Each structure stands twice: as C-alpha cells, then as structure tokens.
XYZ file of C-alpha atoms in Angstrom:
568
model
C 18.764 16.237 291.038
C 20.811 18.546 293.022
C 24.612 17.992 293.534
C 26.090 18.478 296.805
C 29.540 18.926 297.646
C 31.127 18.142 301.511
C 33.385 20.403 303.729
C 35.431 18.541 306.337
C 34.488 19.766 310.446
C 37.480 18.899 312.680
C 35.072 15.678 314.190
C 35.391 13.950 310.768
C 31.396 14.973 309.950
C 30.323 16.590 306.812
C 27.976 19.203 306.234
C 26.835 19.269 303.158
C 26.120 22.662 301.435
C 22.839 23.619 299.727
C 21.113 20.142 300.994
C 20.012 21.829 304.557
C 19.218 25.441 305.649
C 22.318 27.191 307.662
C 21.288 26.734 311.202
C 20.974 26.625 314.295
C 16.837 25.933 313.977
C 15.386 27.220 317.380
C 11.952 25.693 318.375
C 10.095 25.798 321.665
C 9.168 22.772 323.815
C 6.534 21.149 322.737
C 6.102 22.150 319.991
C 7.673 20.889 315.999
C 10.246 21.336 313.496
C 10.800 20.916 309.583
C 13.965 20.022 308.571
C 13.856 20.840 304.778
C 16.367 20.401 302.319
C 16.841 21.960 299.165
C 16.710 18.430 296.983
C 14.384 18.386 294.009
C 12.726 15.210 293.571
C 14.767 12.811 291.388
C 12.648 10.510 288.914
C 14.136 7.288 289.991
C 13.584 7.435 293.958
C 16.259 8.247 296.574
C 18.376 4.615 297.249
C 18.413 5.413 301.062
C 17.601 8.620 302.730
C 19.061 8.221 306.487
C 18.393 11.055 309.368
C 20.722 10.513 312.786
C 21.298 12.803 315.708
C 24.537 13.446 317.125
C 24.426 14.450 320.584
C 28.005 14.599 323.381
C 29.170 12.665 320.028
C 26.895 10.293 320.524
C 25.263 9.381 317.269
C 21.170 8.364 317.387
C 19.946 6.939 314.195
C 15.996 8.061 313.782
C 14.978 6.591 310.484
C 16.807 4.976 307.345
C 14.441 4.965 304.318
C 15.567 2.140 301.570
C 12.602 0.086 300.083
C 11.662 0.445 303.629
C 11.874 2.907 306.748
C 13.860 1.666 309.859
C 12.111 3.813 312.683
C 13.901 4.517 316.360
C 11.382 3.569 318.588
C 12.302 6.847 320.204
C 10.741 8.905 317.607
C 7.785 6.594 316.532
C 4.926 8.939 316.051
C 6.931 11.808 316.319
C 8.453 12.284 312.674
C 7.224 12.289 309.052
C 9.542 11.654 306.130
C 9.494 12.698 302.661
C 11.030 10.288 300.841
C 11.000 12.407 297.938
C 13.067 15.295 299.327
C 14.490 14.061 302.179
C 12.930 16.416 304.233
C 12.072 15.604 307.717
C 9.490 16.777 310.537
C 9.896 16.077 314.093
C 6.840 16.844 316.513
C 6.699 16.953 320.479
C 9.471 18.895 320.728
C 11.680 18.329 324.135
C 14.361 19.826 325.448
C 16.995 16.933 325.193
C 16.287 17.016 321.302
C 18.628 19.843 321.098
C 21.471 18.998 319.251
C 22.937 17.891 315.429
C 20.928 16.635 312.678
C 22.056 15.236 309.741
C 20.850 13.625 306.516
C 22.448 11.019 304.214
C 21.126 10.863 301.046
C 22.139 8.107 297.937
C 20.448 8.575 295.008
C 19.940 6.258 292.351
C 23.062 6.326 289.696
C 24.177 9.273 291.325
C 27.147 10.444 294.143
C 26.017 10.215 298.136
C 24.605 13.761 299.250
C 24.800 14.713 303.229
C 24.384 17.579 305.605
C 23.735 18.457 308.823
C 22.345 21.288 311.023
C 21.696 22.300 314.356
C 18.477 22.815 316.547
C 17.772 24.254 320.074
C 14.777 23.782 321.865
C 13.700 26.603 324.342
C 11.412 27.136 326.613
C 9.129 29.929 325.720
C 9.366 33.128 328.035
C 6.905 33.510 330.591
C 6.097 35.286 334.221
C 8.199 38.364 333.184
C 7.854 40.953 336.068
C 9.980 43.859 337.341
C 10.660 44.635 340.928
C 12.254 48.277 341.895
C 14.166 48.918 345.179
C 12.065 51.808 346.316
C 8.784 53.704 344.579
C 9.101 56.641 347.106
C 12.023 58.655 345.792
C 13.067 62.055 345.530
C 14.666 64.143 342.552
C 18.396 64.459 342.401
C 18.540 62.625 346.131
C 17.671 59.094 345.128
C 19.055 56.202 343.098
C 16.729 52.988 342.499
C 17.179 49.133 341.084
C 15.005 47.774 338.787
C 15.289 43.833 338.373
C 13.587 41.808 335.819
C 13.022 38.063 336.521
C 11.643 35.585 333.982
C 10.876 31.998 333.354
C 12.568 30.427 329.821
C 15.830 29.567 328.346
C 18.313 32.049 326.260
C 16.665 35.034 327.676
C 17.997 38.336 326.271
C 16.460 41.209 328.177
C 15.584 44.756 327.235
C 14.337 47.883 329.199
C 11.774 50.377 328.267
C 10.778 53.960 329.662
C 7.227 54.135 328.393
C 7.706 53.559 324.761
C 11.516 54.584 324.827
C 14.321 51.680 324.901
C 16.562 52.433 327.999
C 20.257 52.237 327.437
C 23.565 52.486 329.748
C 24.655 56.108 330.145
C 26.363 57.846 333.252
C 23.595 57.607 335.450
C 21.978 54.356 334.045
C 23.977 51.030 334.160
C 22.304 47.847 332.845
C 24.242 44.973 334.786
C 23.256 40.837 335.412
C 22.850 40.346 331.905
C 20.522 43.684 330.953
C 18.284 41.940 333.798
C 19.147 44.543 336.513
C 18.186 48.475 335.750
C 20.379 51.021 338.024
C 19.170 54.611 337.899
C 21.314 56.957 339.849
C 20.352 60.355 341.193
C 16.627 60.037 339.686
C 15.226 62.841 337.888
C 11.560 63.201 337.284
C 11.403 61.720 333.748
C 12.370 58.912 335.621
C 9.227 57.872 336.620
C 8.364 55.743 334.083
C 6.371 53.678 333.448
C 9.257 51.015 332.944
C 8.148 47.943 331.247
C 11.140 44.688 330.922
C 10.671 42.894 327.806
C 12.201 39.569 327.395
C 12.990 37.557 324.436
C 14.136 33.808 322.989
C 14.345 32.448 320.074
C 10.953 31.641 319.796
C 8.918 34.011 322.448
C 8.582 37.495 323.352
C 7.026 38.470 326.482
C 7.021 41.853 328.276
C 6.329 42.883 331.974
C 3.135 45.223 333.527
C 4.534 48.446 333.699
C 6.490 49.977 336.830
C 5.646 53.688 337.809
C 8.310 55.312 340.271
C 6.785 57.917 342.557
C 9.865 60.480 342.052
C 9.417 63.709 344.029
C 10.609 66.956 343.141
C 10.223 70.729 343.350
C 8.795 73.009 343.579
C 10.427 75.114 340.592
C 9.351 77.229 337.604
C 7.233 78.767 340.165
C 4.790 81.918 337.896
C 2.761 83.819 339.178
C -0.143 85.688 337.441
C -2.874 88.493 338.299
C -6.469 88.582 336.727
C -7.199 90.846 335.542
C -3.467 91.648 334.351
C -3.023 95.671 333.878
C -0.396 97.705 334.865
C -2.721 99.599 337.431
C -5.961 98.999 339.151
C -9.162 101.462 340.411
C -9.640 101.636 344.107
C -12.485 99.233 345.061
C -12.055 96.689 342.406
C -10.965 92.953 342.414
C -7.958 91.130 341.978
C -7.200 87.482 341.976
C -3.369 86.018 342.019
C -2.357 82.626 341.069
C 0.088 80.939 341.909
C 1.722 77.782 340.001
C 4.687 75.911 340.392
C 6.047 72.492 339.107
C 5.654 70.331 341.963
C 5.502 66.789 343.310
C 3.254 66.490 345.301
C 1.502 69.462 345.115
C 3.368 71.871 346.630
C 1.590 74.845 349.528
C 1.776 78.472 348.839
C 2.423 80.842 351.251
C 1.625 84.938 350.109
C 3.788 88.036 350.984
C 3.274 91.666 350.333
C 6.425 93.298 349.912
C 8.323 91.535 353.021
C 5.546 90.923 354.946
C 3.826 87.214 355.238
C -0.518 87.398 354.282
C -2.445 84.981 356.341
C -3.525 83.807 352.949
C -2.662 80.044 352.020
C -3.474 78.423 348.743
C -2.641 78.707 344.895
C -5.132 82.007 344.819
C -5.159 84.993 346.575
C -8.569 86.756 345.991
C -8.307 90.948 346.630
C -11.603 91.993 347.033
C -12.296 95.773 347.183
C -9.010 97.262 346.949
C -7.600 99.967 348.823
C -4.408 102.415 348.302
C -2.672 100.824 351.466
C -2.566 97.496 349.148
C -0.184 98.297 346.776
C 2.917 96.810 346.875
C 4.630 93.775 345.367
C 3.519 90.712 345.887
C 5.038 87.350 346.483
C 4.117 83.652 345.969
C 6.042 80.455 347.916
C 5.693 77.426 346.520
C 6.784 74.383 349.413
C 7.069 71.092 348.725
C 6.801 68.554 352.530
C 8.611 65.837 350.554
C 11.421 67.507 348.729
C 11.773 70.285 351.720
C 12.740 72.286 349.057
C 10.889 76.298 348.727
C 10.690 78.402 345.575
C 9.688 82.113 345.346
C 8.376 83.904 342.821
C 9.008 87.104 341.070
C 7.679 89.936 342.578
C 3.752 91.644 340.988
C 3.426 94.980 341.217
C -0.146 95.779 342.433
C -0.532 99.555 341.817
C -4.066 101.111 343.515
C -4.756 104.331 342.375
C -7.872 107.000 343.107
C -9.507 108.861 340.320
C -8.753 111.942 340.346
C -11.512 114.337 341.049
C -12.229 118.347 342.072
C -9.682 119.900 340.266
C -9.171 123.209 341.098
C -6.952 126.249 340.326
C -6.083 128.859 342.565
C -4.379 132.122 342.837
C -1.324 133.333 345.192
C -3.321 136.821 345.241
C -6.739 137.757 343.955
C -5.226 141.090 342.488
C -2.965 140.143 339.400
C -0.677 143.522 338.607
C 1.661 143.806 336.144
C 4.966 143.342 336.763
C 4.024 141.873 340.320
C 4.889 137.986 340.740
C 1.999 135.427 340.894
C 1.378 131.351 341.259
C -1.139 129.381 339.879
C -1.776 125.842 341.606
C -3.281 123.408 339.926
C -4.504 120.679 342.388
C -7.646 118.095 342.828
C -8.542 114.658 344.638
C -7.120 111.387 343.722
C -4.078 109.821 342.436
C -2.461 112.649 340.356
C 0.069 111.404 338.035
C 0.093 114.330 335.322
C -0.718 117.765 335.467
C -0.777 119.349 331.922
C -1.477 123.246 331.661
C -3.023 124.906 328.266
C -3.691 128.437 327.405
C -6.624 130.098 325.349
C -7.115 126.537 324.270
C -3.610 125.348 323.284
C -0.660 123.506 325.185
C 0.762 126.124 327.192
C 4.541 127.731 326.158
C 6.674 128.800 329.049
C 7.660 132.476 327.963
C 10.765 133.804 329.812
C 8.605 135.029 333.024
C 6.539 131.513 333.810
C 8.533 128.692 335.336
C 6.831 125.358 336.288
C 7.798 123.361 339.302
C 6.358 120.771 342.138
C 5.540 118.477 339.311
C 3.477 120.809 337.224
C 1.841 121.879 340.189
C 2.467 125.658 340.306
C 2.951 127.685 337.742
C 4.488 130.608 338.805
C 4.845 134.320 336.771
C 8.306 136.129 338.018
C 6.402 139.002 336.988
C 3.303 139.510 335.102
C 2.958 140.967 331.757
C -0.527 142.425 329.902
C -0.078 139.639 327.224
C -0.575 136.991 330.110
C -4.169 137.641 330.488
C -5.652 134.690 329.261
C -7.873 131.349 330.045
C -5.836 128.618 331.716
C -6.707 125.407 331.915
C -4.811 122.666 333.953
C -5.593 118.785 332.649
C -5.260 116.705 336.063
C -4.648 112.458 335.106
C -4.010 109.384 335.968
C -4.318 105.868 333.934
C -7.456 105.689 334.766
C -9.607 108.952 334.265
C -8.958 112.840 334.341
C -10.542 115.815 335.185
C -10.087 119.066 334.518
C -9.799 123.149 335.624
C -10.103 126.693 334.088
C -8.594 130.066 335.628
C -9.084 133.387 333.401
C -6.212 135.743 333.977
C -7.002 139.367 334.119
C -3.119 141.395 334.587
C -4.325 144.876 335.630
C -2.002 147.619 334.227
C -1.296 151.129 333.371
C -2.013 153.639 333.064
C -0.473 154.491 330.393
C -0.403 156.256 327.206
C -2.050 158.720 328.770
C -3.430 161.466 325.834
C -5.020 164.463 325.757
C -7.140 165.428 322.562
C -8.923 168.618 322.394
C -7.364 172.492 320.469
C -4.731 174.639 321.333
C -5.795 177.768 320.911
C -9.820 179.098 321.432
C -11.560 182.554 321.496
C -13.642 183.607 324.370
C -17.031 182.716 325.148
C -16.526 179.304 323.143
C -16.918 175.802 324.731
C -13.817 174.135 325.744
C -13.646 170.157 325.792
C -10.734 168.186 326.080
C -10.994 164.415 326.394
C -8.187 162.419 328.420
C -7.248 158.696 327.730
C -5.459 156.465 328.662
C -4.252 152.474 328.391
C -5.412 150.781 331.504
C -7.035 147.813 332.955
C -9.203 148.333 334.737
C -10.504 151.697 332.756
C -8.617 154.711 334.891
C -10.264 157.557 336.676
C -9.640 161.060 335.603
C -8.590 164.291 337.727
C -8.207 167.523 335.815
C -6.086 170.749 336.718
C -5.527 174.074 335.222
C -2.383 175.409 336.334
C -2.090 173.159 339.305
C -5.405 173.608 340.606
C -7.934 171.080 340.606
C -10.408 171.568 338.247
C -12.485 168.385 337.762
C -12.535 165.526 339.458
C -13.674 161.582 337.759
C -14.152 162.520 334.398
C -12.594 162.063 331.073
C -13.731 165.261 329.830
C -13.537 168.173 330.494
C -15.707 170.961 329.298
C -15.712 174.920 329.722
C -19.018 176.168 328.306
C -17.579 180.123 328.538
C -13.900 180.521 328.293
C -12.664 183.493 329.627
C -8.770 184.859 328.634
C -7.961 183.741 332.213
C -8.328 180.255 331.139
C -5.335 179.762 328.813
C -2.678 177.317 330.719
C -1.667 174.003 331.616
C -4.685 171.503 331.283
C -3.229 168.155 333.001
C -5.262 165.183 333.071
C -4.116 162.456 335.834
C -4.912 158.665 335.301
C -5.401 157.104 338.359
C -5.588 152.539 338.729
C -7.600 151.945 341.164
C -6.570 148.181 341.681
C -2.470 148.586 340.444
C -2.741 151.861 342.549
C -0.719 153.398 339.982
C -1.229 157.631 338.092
C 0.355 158.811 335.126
C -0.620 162.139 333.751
C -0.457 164.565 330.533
C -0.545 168.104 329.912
C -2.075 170.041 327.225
C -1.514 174.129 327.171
C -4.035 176.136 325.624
C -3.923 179.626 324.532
C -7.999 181.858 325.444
C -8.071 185.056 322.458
C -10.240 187.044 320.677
C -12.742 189.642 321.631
C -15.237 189.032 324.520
C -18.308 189.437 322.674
C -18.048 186.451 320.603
C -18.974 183.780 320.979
C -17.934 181.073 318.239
C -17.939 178.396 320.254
C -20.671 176.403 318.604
C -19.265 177.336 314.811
C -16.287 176.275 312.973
C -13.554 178.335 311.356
C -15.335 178.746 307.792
C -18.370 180.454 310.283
C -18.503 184.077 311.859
C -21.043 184.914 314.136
C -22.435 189.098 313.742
C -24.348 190.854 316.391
C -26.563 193.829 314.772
C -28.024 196.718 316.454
C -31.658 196.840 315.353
C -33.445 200.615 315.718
C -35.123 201.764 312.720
C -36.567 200.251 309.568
C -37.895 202.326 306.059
C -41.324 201.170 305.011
C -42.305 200.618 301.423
C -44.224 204.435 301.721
C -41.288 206.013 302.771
C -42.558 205.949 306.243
C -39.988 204.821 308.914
C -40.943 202.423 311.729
C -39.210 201.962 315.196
C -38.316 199.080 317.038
C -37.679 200.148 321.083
C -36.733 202.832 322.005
C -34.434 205.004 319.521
C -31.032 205.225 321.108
C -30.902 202.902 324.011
C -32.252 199.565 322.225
C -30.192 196.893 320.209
C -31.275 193.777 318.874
C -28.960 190.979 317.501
C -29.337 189.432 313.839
C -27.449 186.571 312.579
C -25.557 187.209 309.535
C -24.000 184.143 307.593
C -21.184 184.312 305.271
C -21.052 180.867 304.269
C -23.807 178.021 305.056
C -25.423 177.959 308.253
C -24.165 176.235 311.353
C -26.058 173.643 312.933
C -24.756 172.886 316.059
C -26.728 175.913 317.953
C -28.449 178.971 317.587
C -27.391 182.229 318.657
C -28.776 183.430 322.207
C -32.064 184.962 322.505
C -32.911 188.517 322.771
C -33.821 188.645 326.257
C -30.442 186.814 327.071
C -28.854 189.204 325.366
C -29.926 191.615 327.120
C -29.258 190.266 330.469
C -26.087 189.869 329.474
C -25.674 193.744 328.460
C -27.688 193.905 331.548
C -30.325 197.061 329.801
C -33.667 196.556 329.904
C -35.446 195.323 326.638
C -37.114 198.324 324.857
C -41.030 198.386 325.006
C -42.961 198.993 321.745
C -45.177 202.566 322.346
C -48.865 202.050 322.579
C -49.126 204.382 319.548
C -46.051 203.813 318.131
C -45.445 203.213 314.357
C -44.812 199.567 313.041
C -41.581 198.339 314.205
C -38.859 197.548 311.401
C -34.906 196.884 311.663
C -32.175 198.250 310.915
C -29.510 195.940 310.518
C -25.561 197.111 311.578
C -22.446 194.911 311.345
C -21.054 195.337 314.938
C-alpha cells in the first residue's frame, strides 16, 4: 500500500500527494468523470474510504465507504466507487459540480491517506460564426472587423487566413479577448478565407469560412505580341494581349504611339498589316472599382516591304578614264542594307571610290582601267533580299602607241609597218609620211614598190573613238639600193639576179637564138643560197613592160632557141 504524505493549504485542507492526479479535471456538461488515485489495492480492505466536495467552503459529503457506503442522495445513481482503490466516477455531469474533490482514505493498520483535486465543468463550444464589417473593400483604402461569437464556457479564440494562424502585427490587432479581428488598410492577401476557431477544455469547434471581396489594381500590367519577332512582312497578322493583375477584371483601352485605337478588350487582332501601322503600341488596364489605370510598356510593331527590283544604274553610259562616275544601287521595298561586291568578292574601297547615302552610291572620283569589273549590289532587309549586277567597262588610251616594221629598205621592196596601241575600245589608225596623210583606218601600212622618195617620217595616230582621245608614234625609214631590184619578197641571206638571155651553144656546136640578137633580154633567177618562198620573180612579159621593149619573136625559120645566161 502506498504512503501518502500531506501539505498544509492556507484553508486548513490537505492535499495529499501521489493519491490524486494534479488537477484541475475539465469535463463537459453532461457528460462523466474518473477520479483515480494512484492507491494499489491493500490485502486487508480500506477501513473507510470517504469522497466530499467543497464548494464557497461549503463541504458536501457524497459517499463514506466503511463495512458499508453512506450515499448523498444528491449523487444516487450518479457515482461508482472502488472500494479497492478509492477511485471514484461521477456521471451526469452539471455545471454546479464544479469545484474541490477530495478523498479520505484509512487503511487497515496503516496511517490516514487524503487528497484533493479540482474539476470544471464546461459547456462544449458550439454556433461559432464570424461576422466582418464590410465584404466590399478596396486595396490599401479599406480597413475591416472581423468578430467571432460563440456559445460555451472558457472560450479561447484563434484566427485563421486559410490554413495560416493570424497574429497581431501593425496592421492586424486581435482585441475582445482574440474574439474581434481588425485588419487595417487591406491588401489583397487579405481576402481570406478567414475561418475563427474556438476552443475549451473539452471542445473544439471552428467557423464556415469568411471570403472578403478586396479590390485592387490594375498593376503588373504585360503586354505580349503573337507572333513575337522583332519585325513583321507587310500583309501578315498580329495579335496583342494584354494582361494585368486586376480585381475585378480590369478594361483595356489600345494606343498607337499617342494616339487612342477604337479597339477595347484584352486582344487587339492586326489583320493584314500595312507600313502606316508601325509604331509602338500601348495597353491600359482600368479598374471601375479601384479607379486606379496602369499602362504598359510600349511594343514596337515594325512593318517592313520586301525588297524587290533591284537595280543599278550609271551617272553616264560612257565610263572614261580618269572621268568621275556613280553607281546607284536602288530597288522596291524596305531597304535596310545595301552591300556592294566586285568580280565576286566584298568590294574594297581603293583611294578613288567613296560610298555614301547609306551604301547607295558608289561614286569613282575618277576612273581607273583596273576598275573595269562586275559589280554586284546585295539589297536586304530581315526578311528577304534581292540582288543586282553592273559590268564596268573604263574606256582608255590610247596609249603605248608602237610602231614595228625596218628602218632601212631597198627599192622596189614591200614596205609594212604595223601600228599598236593600248586602248579600249581598240583605236583607229591614220598614217602620214612626212606630214601628209597617207592611210587612213588601218593598222598597217603597206608600200608594195618603194621608191627612194619614200624614206621619212612614218607616224601612226591612235585615235578613241568613245574617250575622244589620239596619241601617235613615229618611225623614220631610210629607201636605198639600186632601182632594179627588187628584194622585197627575200631576206638578207637571198639576192635576186636578172640575166640577159640571147644565145645558147648546142651539143653540135651549133648555136641557137632566143629573140632577136641585140635588142632581147630575158631574166633568170640565180640562187646563192636556198630558194625563197615567199614569191617568184616577175614574169617575162612584165618584165618587159616594165623596160617597156617589145618581147622578141622567135623567126619562122629560125634555129632552136637556147640561153645565154649573164649576171646583170
């Protein structure tokens, strides 16, 4: 059996420690209680076990156990003893059995055990609701009361924003007991819901939830464009949308640049596109309860025109060298770029080209041979290109102008001399001896007979028909040798021999003759080195025109004609 020792409370009762749990016990109306000790059954029973309640110290005996119970009528059929323990239960629990309980208990050859403990009865909460001050309130403008009412005893109260417990801070202020909720200067996670949960003892009960209608913006107002590129193809589509944090939803209003659309809603549909719709565009979010507007960032909309028909063209049609030129490079269409290439590579500005008006116009100071070329001119935008080709032709010269041809000739020989000359186009050729013209649109010149009186000056003149320009160069040749020959068809290593042919010795010693004896002449050829190819030597009858005699005629008895062969 247990011993129990006794403290001393300033009303002259004992509690005794270890027979009865530390209390207050809490129980709800209606329903029971256990007072149970911590006694362990003795062998020999308990002497007397007594139970009393002490209430405005008033003290209420309920039952004293000896070899048999003593029952308040006040508690028949509401307690249960064990006799054992000492423990006691006490049913149909009412509020006026709040109060002190306490236990005697003498054992049987043993020292008197007591104790007592406490026990409130509560009524269990119930009807818990929450009623705000306003549900129509705006963001930053408003301040609302939430109050909690609820039916039970000891109530302790607590406050809940959806599943987060509410506490007092600067705005908030908890007041009446934690019954009251005070939100000052709402925000939009005010809103809720807001549930009020109340607690005793012995219940728990929590209210329907309380959504505040707080409005507020509009703000963090975006605005977006589908499809989203930095520029967009004449004729195509574009849709804007427009969102914004708003409660209620707020209206949109649509600007391009400064001007208002008659478009209303979150989208703005462009359908078809033109140029004249670029711009930036605007959204306005406005919200009819807050009064409050938001704008958004500006969207550039940038509408271009592919380019098309690109074209290069020429300040003259008659490019001359060392006369200035331009080159424009234009077309149709949106031109953002204009790149220029040359024989098929990216174009290098030499010290005569310059570009300017964007790329537009390349222009040549002055023009020089080595700018002949193709040009090509790459027009562009984001969206597509096209491009042009220009071939340069510079037209130049002459220059350079040469004379080939000898010095020095004999007589009777062919002359040629051939003129050149660098020149684009090719250059047309005048010849003069001595001043005089000669020859006239010809790059050589050729004298079939020389004569002594053609020695002199040769000049050839060069003439550009398109740069307008001559240039000329003189050769001097020197006519000698004798008159009758004529070498002009051999080379130096030949010599050319005219024979007189009048009489020729037959095998018998007989003589034969050939014309007649003193006045006729024939011509032989006599090689002293390999024969020359280029022509023969003239005819006998030529010859003879050219001695101007008459060609001998063979007798019509006369002996067989042989010759006699003289060098001349």
């Amino acid at each position: 059996m247990a011993s129990v020792g006794l403290s001393h409370y300033a009303d002259g009762l004992t509690k005794g420690v270890g027979v009865l749990p530390d209390g207050p016990l809490a129980a709800a109306v209606g329903q029971k209680v256990m007072f149970t000790t911590t006694v362990t059954p003795p062998d020999k029973p308990f002497v007397s076990v007594s139970w009393s309640f002490v209430f405005n110290n008033t003290i209420k005996y309920i039952i004293t156990s000896t070899s048999s119970n003593t029952t308040n009528p006040e508690y028949q059929g509401r307690i249960t003893l064990n006799r054992s323990t000492g423990s006691l239960e006490l049913r149909a629990l009412a509020l006026n059995d709040s109060g002190d309980y306490r236990l005697s208990i003498i054992p049987d050859g043993g020292e008197q055990m007591a104790g007592s403990t406490l026990l409130e009865i509560l009524v269990p909460v119930s009807s818990v609701t929450v009623t705000p001050s306003s549900t129509d309130l705006v963001e930053f403008n408003s301040s609302v009361s939430l109050s909690c009412s609820s039916s039970g005893s000891s109530l302790s109260f607590l406050w809940l924003n959806d599943s987060s417990v509410v506490t007092a801070s600067e705005r908030v202020q908890l007041t009446d007991g934690g019954s009251t909720l005070t939100i000052v200067n709402v925000t939009r996670y005010d809103q809720g819901p807001f549930c009020c949960s109340v607690s005793n003892a012995v219940s728990v009960n929590t209210s329907a939830p309380v959504n505040l209608f707080i409005s507020y913006g509009p703000d963090n107002i975006h605005l977006t464009l589908s499809p989203s590129q930095e520029y967009y193809e004449k004729g195509s589509n574009i849709i804007l949308s427009c969102k914004a944090a708003s409660r209620p939803s707020a209206q949109f209003m649509w600007f391009l640049n400064a001007d208002l659309l008659p478009d209303t809603g979150p989208e703005l549909t462009l359908m078809n596109i033109q140029m004249s719709q670029s711009g930036n565009y605007r959204c306005q979010a406005f919200n009819i309860k807050t009064l409050r507007y938001q704008t958004s960032q500006p969207s550039a909309v940038t509408v271009l025109e592919r380019v098309s028909g690109a074209s290069i063209t020429s300040s003259t049609n008659q490019l001359i060298e060392w006369n200035s030129a331009n080159l424009t490079c234009d077309g149709a269409g949106s031109i953002f770029t204009r790149e220029w290439m040359k024989n098929g590579s990216p174009l290098t500005l030499a010290d005569n080209m310059t570009l300017h008006d964007k790329n537009k116009v390349l222009s040549f100071h002055y023009l020089k041979k080595k700018d002949s070329g193709e040009y090509l001119c790459n027009i562009s935008n984001p969206i597509n290109n096209d491009e042009a080709k220009y071939r340069i032709v510079v037209n130049y010269g002459p220059e350079n102008v040469k004379i080939t041809g000898p010095s020095t000739i004999n007589v009777k020989q062919t002359l040629t001399l051939t003129c050149s000359a660098e020149s684009t186009p090719s250059a047309s050729y005048t010849w003069k001896r001595n001043g005089t013209e000669i020859l006239y649109n010809s790059a050589v010149f050729t004298n079939n007979m020389t004569e002594p009186s053609d020695s002199g000056d040769y000049i050839c003149e060069a003439l550009n028909i398109i740069t307008m320009r001559t240039s000329n160069a003189v050769h001097r040749l020197s006519v000698t040798g004798d008159e009758g020959q004529d070498n002009s068809a051999y080379s130096g290593s030949q010599e050319l021999n005219y024979a007189d042919i009048s009489f020729f010795q037959k095998k018998d010693g007989g003589t034969v003759q050939l014309g007649l004896p003193k006045n006729t002449s024939e011509y032989a050829q006599v090689n002293h080195g390999p024969a020359a190819a280029a022509s023969a030597p003239p005819s006998y009858d030529v010859h003879l025109q050219r001695m101007k005699r008459p060609a001998p005629q063979p007798g019509t008895n006369g002996p067989q004609v042989y010759s006699q062969v003289h060098k001349n």
